[in-house]
CSV table of C-alpha atoms and ligand atoms in Angstrom, one decimal:
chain,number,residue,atom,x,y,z
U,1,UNK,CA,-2.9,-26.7,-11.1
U,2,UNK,CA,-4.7,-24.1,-13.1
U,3,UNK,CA,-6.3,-20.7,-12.0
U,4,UNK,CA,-10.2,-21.9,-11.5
U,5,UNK,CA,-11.6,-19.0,-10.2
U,6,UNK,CA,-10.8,-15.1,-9.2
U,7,UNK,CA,-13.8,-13.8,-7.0
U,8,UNK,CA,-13.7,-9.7,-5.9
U,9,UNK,CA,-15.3,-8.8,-3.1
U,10,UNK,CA,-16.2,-5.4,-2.8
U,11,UNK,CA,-16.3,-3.9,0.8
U,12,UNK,CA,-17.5,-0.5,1.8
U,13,UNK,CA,-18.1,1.8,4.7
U,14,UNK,CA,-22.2,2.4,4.9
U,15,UNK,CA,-20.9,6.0,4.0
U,16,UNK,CA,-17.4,6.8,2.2
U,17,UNK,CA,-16.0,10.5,3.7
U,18,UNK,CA,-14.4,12.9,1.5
U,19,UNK,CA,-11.0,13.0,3.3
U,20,UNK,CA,-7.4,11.2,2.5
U,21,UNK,CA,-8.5,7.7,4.1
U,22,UNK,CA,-7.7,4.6,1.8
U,23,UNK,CA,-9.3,2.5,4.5
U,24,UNK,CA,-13.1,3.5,3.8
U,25,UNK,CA,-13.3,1.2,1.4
U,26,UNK,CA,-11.4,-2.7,-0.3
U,27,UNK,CA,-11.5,-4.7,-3.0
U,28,UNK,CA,-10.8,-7.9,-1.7
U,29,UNK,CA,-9.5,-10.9,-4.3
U,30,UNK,CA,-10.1,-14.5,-3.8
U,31,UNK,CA,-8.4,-17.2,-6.2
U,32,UNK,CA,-8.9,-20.8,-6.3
U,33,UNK,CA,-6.2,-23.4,-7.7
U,34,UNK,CA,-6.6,-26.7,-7.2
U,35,UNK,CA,-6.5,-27.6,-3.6
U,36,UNK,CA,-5.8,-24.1,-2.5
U,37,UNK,CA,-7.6,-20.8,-1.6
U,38,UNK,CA,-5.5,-17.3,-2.0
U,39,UNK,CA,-6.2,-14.0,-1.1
U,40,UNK,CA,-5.2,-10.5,-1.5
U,41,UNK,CA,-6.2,-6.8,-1.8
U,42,UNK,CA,-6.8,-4.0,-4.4
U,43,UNK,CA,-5.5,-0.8,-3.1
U,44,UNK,CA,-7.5,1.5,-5.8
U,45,UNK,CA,-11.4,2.6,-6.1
U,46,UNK,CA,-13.1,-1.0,-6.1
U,47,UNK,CA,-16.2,-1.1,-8.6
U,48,UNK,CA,-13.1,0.3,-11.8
U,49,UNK,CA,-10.4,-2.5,-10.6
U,50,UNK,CA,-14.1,-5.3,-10.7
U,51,UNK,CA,-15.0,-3.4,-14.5
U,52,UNK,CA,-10.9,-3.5,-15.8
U,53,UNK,CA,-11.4,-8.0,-14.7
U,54,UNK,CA,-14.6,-8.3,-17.4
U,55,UNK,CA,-14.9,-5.5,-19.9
U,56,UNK,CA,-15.5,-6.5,-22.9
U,57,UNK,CA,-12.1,-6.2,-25.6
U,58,UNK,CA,-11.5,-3.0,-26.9
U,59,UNK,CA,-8.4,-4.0,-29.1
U,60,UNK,CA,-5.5,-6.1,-28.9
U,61,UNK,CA,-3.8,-4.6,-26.1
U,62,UNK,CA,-6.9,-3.6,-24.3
U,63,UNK,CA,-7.9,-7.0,-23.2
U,64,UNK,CA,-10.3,-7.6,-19.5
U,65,UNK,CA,-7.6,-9.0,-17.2
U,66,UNK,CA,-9.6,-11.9,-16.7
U,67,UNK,CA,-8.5,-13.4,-19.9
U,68,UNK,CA,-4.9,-13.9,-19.1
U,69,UNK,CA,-5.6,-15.2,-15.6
U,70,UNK,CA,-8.4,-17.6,-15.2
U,71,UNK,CA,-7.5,-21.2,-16.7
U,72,UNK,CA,-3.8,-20.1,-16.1
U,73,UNK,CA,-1.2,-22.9,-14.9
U,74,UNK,CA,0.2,-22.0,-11.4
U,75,UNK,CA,2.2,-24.9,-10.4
U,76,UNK,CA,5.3,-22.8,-9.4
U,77,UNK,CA,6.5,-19.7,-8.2
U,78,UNK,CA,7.8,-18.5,-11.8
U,79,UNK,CA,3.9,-18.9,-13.1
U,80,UNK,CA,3.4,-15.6,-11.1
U,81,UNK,CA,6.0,-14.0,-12.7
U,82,UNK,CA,4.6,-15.3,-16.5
U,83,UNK,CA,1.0,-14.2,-16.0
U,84,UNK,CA,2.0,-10.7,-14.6
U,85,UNK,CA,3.4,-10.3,-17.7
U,86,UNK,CA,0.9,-11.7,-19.8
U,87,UNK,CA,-1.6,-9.2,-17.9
U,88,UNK,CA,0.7,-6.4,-18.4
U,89,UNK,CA,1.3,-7.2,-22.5
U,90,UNK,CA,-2.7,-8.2,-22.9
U,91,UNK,CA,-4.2,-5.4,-20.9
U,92,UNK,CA,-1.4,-2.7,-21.4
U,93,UNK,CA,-3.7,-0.2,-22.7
U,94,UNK,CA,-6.0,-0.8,-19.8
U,95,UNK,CA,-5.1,1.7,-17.2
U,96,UNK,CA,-6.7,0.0,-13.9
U,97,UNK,CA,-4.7,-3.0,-15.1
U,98,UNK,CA,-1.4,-2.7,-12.6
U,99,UNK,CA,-4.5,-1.9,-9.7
U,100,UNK,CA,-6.5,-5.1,-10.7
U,101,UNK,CA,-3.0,-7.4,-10.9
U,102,UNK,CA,-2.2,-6.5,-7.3
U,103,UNK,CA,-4.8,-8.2,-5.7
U,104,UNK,CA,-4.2,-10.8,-8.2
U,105,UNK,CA,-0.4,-11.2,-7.4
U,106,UNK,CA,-0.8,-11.3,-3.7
U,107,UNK,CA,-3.3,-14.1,-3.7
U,108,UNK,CA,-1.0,-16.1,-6.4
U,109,UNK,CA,2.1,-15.5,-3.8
U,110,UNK,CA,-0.5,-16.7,-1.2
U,111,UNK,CA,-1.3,-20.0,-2.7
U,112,UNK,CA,2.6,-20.4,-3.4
U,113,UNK,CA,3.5,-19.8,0.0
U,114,UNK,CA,0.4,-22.3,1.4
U,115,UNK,CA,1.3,-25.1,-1.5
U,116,UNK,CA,5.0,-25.1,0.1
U,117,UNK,CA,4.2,-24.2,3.2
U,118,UNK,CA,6.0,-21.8,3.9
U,119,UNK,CA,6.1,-18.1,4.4
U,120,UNK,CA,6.1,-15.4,1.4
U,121,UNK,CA,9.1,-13.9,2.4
U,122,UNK,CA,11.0,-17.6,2.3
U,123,UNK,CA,9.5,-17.5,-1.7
U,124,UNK,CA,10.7,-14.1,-2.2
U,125,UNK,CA,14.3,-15.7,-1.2
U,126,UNK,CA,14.8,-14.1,2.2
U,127,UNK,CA,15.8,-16.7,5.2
U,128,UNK,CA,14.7,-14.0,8.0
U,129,UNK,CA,12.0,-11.8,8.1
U,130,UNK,CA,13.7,-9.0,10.5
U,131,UNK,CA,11.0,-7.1,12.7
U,132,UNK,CA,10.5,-3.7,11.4
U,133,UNK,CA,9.6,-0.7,13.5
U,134,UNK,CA,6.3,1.1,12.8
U,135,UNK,CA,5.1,4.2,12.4
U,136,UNK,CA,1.8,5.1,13.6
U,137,UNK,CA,0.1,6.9,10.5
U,138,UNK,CA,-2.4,9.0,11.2
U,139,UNK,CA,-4.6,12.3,9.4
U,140,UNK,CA,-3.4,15.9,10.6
U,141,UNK,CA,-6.0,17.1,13.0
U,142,UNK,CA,-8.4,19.8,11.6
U,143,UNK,CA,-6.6,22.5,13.7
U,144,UNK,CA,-3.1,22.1,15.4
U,145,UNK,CA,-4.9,21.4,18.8
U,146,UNK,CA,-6.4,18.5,17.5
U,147,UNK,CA,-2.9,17.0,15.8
U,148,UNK,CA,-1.3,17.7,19.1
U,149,UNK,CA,-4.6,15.6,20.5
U,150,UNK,CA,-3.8,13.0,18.5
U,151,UNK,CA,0.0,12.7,18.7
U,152,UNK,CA,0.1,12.8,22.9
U,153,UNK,CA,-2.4,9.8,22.2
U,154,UNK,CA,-0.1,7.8,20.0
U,155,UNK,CA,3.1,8.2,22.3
U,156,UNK,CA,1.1,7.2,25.3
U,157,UNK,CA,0.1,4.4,23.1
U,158,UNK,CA,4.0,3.2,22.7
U,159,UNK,CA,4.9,4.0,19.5
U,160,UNK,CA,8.3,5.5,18.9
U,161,UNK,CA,7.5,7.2,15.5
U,162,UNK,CA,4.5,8.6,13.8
U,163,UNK,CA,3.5,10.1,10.5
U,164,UNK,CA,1.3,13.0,10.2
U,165,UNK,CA,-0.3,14.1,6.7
U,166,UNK,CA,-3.0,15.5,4.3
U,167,UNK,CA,-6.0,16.8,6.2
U,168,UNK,CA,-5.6,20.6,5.9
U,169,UNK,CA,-1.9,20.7,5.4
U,170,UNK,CA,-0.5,22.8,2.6
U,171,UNK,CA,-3.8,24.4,2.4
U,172,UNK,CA,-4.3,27.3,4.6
U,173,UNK,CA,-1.4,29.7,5.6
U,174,UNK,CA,2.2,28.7,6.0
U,175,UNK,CA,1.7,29.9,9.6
U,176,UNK,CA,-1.2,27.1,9.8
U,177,UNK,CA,1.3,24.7,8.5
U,178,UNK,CA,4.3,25.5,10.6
U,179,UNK,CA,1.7,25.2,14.1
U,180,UNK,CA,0.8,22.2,13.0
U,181,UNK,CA,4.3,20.7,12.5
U,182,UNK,CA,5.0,22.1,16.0
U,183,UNK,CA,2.1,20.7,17.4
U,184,UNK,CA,2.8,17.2,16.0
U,185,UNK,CA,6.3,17.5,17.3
U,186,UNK,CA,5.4,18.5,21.1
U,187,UNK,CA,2.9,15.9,20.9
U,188,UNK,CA,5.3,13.1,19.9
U,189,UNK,CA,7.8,14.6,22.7
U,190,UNK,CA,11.7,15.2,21.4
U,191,UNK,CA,12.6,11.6,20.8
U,192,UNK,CA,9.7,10.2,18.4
U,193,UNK,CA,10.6,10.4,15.1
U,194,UNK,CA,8.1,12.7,13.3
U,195,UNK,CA,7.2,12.1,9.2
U,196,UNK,CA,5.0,14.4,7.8
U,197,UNK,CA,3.2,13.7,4.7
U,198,UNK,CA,2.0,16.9,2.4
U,199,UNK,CA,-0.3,14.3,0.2
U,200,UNK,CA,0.8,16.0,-3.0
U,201,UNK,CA,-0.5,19.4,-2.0
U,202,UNK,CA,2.1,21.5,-3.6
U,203,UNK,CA,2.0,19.5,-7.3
U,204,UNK,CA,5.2,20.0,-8.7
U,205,UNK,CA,5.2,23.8,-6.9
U,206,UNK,CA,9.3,24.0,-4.9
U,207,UNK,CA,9.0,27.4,-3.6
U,208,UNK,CA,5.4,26.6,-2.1
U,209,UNK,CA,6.8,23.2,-0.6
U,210,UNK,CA,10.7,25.0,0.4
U,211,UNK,CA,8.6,27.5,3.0
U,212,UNK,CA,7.6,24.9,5.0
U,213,UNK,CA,11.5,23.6,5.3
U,214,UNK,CA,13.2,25.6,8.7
U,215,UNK,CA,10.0,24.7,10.3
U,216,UNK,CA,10.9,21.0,9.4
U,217,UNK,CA,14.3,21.5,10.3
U,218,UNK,CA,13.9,23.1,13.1
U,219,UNK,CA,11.2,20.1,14.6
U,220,UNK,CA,13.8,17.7,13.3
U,221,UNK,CA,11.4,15.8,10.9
U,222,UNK,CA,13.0,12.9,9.2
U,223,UNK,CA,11.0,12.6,6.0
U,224,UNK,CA,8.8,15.3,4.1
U,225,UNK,CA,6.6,12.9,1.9
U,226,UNK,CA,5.2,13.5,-1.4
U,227,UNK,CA,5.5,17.4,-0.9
U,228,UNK,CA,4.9,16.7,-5.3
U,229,UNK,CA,2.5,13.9,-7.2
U,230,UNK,CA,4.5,11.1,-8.1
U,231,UNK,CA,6.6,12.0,-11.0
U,232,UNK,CA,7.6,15.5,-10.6
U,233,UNK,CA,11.0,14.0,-11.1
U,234,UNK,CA,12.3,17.9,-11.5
U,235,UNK,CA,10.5,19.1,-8.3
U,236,UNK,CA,11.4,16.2,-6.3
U,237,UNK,CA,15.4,16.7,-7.4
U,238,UNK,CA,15.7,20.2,-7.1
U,239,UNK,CA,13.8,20.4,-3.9
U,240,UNK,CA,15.7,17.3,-2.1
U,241,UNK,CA,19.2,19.4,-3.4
U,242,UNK,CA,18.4,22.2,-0.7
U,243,UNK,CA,16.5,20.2,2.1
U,244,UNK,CA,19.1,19.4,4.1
U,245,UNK,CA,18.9,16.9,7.1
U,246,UNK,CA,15.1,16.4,5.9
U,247,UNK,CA,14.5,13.5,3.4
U,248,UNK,CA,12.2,13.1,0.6
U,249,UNK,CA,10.1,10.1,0.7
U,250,UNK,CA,7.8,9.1,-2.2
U,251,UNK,CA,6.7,6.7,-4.2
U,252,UNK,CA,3.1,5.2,-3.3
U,253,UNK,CA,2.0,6.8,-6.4
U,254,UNK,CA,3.8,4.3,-8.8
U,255,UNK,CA,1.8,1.8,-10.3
U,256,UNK,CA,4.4,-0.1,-12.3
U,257,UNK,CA,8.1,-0.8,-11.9
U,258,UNK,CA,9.5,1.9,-14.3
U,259,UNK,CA,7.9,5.0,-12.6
U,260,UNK,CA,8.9,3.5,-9.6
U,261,UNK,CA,13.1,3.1,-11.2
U,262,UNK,CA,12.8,6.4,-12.2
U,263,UNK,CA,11.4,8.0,-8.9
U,264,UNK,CA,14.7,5.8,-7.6
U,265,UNK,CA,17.0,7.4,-10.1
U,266,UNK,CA,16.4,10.9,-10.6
U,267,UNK,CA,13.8,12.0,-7.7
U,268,UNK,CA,16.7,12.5,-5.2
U,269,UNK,CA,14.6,9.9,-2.3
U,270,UNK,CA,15.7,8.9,1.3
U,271,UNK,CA,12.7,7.1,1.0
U,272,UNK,CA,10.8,4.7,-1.1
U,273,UNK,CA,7.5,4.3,-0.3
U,274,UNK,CA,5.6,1.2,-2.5
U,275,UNK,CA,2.1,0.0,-2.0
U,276,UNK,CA,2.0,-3.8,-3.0
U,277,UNK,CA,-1.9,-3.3,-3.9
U,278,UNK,CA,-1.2,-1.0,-6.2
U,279,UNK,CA,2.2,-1.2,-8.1
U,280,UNK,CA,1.2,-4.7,-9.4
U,281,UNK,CA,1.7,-6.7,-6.1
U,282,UNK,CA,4.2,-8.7,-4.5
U,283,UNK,CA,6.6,-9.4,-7.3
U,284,UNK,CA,7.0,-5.9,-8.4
U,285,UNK,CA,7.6,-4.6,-5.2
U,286,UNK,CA,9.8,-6.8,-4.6
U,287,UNK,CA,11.8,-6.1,-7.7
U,288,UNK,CA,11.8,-2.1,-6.3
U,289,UNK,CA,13.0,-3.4,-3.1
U,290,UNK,CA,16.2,-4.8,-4.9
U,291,UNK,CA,16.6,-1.9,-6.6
U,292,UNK,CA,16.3,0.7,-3.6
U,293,UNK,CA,18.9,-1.3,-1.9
U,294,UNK,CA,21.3,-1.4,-4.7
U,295,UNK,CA,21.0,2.5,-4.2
U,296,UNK,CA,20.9,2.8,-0.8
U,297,UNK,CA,17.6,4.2,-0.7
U,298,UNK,CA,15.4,2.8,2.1
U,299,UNK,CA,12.5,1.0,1.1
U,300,UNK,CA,9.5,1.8,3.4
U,301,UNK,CA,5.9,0.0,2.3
U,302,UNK,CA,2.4,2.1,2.0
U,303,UNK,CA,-0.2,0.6,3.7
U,304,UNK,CA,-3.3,2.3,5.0
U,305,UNK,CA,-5.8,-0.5,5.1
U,306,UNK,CA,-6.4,-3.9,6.1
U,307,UNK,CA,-4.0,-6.3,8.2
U,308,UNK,CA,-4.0,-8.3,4.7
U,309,UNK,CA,-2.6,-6.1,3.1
U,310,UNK,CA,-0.1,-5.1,5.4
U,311,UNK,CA,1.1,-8.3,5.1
U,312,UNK,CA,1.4,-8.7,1.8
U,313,UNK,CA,3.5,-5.2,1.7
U,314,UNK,CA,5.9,-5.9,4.2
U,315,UNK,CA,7.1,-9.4,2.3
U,316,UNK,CA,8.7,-7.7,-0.3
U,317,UNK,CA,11.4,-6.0,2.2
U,318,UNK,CA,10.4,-8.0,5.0
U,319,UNK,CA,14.4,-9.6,4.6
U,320,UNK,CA,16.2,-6.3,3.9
U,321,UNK,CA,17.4,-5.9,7.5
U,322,UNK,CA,18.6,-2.3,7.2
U,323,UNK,CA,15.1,-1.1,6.0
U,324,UNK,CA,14.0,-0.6,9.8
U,325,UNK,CA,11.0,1.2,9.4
U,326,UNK,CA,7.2,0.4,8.3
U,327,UNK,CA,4.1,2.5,7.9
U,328,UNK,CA,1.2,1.1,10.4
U,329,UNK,CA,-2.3,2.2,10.0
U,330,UNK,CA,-3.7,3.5,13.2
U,331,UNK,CA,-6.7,5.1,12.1
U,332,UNK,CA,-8.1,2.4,10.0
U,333,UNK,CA,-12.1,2.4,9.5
U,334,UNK,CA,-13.9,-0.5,11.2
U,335,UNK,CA,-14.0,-2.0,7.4
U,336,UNK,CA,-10.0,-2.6,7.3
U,337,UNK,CA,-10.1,-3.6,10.6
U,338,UNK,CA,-12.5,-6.8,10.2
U,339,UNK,CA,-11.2,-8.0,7.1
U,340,UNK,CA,-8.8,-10.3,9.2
U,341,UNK,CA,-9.3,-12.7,12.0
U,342,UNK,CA,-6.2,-11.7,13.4
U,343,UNK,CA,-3.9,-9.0,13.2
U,344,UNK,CA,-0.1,-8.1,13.4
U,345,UNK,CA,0.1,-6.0,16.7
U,346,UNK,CA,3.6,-4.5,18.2
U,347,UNK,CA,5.5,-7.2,20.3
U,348,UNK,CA,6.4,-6.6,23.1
U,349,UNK,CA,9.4,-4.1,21.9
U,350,UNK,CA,6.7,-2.4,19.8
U,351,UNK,CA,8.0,-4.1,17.0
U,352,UNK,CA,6.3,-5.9,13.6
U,353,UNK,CA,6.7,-9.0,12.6
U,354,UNK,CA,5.2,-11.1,10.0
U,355,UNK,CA,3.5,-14.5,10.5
U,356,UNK,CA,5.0,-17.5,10.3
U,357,UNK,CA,2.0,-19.2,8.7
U,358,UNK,CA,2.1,-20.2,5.3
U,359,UNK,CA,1.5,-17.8,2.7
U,360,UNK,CA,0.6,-14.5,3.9
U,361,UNK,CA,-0.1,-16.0,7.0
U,362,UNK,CA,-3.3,-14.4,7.7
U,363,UNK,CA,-7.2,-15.0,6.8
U,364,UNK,CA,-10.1,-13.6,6.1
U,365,UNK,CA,-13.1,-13.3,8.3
U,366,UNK,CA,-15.8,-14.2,6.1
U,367,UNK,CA,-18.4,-13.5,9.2
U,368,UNK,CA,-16.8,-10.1,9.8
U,369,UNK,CA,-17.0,-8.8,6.6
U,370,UNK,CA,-20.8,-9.7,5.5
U,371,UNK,CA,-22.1,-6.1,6.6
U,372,UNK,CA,-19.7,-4.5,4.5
U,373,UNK,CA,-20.4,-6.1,1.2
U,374,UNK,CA,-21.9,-4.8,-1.9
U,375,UNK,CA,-23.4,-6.7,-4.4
U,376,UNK,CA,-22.1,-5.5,-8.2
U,377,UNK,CA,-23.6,-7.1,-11.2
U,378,UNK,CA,-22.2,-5.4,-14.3
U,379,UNK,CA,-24.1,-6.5,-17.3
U,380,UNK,CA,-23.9,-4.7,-20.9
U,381,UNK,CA,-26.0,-4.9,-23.6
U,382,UNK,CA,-28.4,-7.4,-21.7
U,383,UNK,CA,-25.6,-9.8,-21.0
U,384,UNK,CA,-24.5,-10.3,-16.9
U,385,UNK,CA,-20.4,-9.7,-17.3
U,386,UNK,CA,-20.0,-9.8,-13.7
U,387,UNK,CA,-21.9,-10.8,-10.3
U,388,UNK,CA,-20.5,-10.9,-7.0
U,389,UNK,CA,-20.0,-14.7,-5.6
U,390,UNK,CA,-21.4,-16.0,-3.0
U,391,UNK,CA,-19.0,-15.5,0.5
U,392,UNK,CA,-18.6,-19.0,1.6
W,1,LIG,MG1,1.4,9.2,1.7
């Protein structure tokens, strides 16, 4: 079977917000080999991930991705592995190129999983896919009222752990910062387990980040995530060596294998926190997973957006029984929402679990996402490079 076709499909929001919300807009990713259709998802700014697929060859290692994808042989499972790496060596100079392969990767584990018929996790090598226990991830309110608003809500909804970040955190005073931690925690009641995520806010900045660390303590948070941007290796190291019974988690940041190793190595984690859609899909995230549990470092996933995608991000751990717990967007825009025709909701002991279907075991709702489409057509020096296919 070869690679005949890889179709984006660029989905937006009638009006993208400035505010930490992945879920306002999607790339989705269509492939067609032989018999089979596969999907999967882009987590990165769509219209660059569409541009990195067709421009034109800048060098040698600065290739479009399309040219080491489309005509490719994908009869097994180790095809995957030998075009991600084709990608990698052709395009390597291309930065959006780890983005653009994500989507790709997915929908090739996809059509794997729908040729056998069986479930990506069973591919991946795992006989069980263990139910994992999510956290309800959510904004921080504008004002501590509002995050204590929104954390009563999502305990009276059932959920036994939630994740507050961004939103104004880090940014006003540290007495702004330590109300809203308290808020989130009296909101969530004393059992919940509270994450709060500082979005990067402090940089590479200890001393700014180590303020906010009795009040952390004090509301017993499990996790302080990404108090630096993703390879602060120092910060992360010297900060994790004084903060006591509060881990770092980090991670979503890495968009290929290495900066992910070294965030495992030297960042001083509790946490590993991967996004599938953007580290170059299934297979290297599944390669991190390996290595987090080698090191006893929990692998968590990063998922913000569509059912899809959550999916495809909770494969790569989804046997890795002692990795308990998995982010689940609670906030998503109506977008991520309708990308799927059905959706992985809590069982009934407000756990997730991952379909049994074939592949990634859930579809796309071609009717559902019609209003949110965008037509591109990239076109350069008269010639049409790219135009978005029909959705049939
Ligand atoms: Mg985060």
């Amino acid at each position: 079977m070869q690679i005949e076709a890889v179709d984006f499909f660029y989905l937006s929001m009638p009006e993208v917000l400035d505010i930490g919300d992945g879920s306002q807009d999607a790339l989705l990713v269509r492939i067609k080999v032989g018999p089979y259709v596969g999907w999967g998802e882009c987590e990165a700014a769509p219209l660059v991930s569409i541009a990195s697929f067709v421009c034109p060859m800048s060098h040698s290692a600065c290739k479009p991705v399309r040219d080491s994808v489309l005509g490719q042989r994908l009869d097994e499972v180790a095809d995957i592995a030998r075009i991600g790496d084709l990608v990698r060596e052709q395009s390597l100079d291309l930065l959006q190129t780890d983005h653009t392969l994500s989507g790709i990767d997915m929908a090739m584990w996809d059509v794997m999983g729908k040729k056998h018929g069986v479930p990506v996790y069973e591919l991946l090598g795992y006989r069980t896919a263990y139910p994992k226990t999510p956290y309800a991830s959510a904004l921080f309110g504008d004002d501590a009222q509002a995050t204590l608003r929104k954390a009563r809500q999502i305990r009276d909804q059932g959920y036994r752990a939630a994740k507050f970040g961004w939103g104004p955190f880090g940014k006003g005073t540290l007495t702004d910062d330590i109300e809203q931690v308290e808020a989130a925690r009296e909101g969530l009641g004393p059992d919940g387990i509270l994450l709060i995520d500082a979005g990067t806010v402090w940089k590479d900045d200890v001393a700014s980040a180590a303020r906010r660390l009795p009040v952390l303590q004090a509301c017993d948070v499990t996790w302080l995530e990404e108090p630096f941007v993703s390879g602060a290796l120092d910060a992360y190291r010297t900060f994790a060596a004084r903060s006591g019974s509060v881990k770092l988690a980090g991670g979503e940041g890495c968009h290929n294998y290495w900066m992910a190793e070294h965030m495992l190595q030297h960042a001083g984690l509790g946490y590993i926190q991967i996004d599938a859609g953007r580290i170059g899909g299934i297979s290297v995230a599944h390669k991190v997973a390996a290595a987090a549990e080698q090191r006893s470092i929990s692998y968590v996933n990063h998922t913000f957006t569509s059912h899809l995608a959550l999916s495809a991000s909770l494969q790569p751990f989804a046997g890795l029984q002692h990795h308990e717990i998995c982010e689940y967007p609670v906030e998503s825009k109506p977008v991520a929402w309708d990308i799927t025709r059905d959706h992985l909701l809590p069982n009934a002991d407000g756990q997730i679990e991952l379909p049994k279907a074939p592949g990634l075991g859930l579809e796309p709702d071609m009717e559902s996402i019609k209003p949110y489409l965008l037509d591109v057509e990239i076109k350069i020096g008269g010639k049409v490079l790219y135009r978005t296919p029909p959705l049939d």
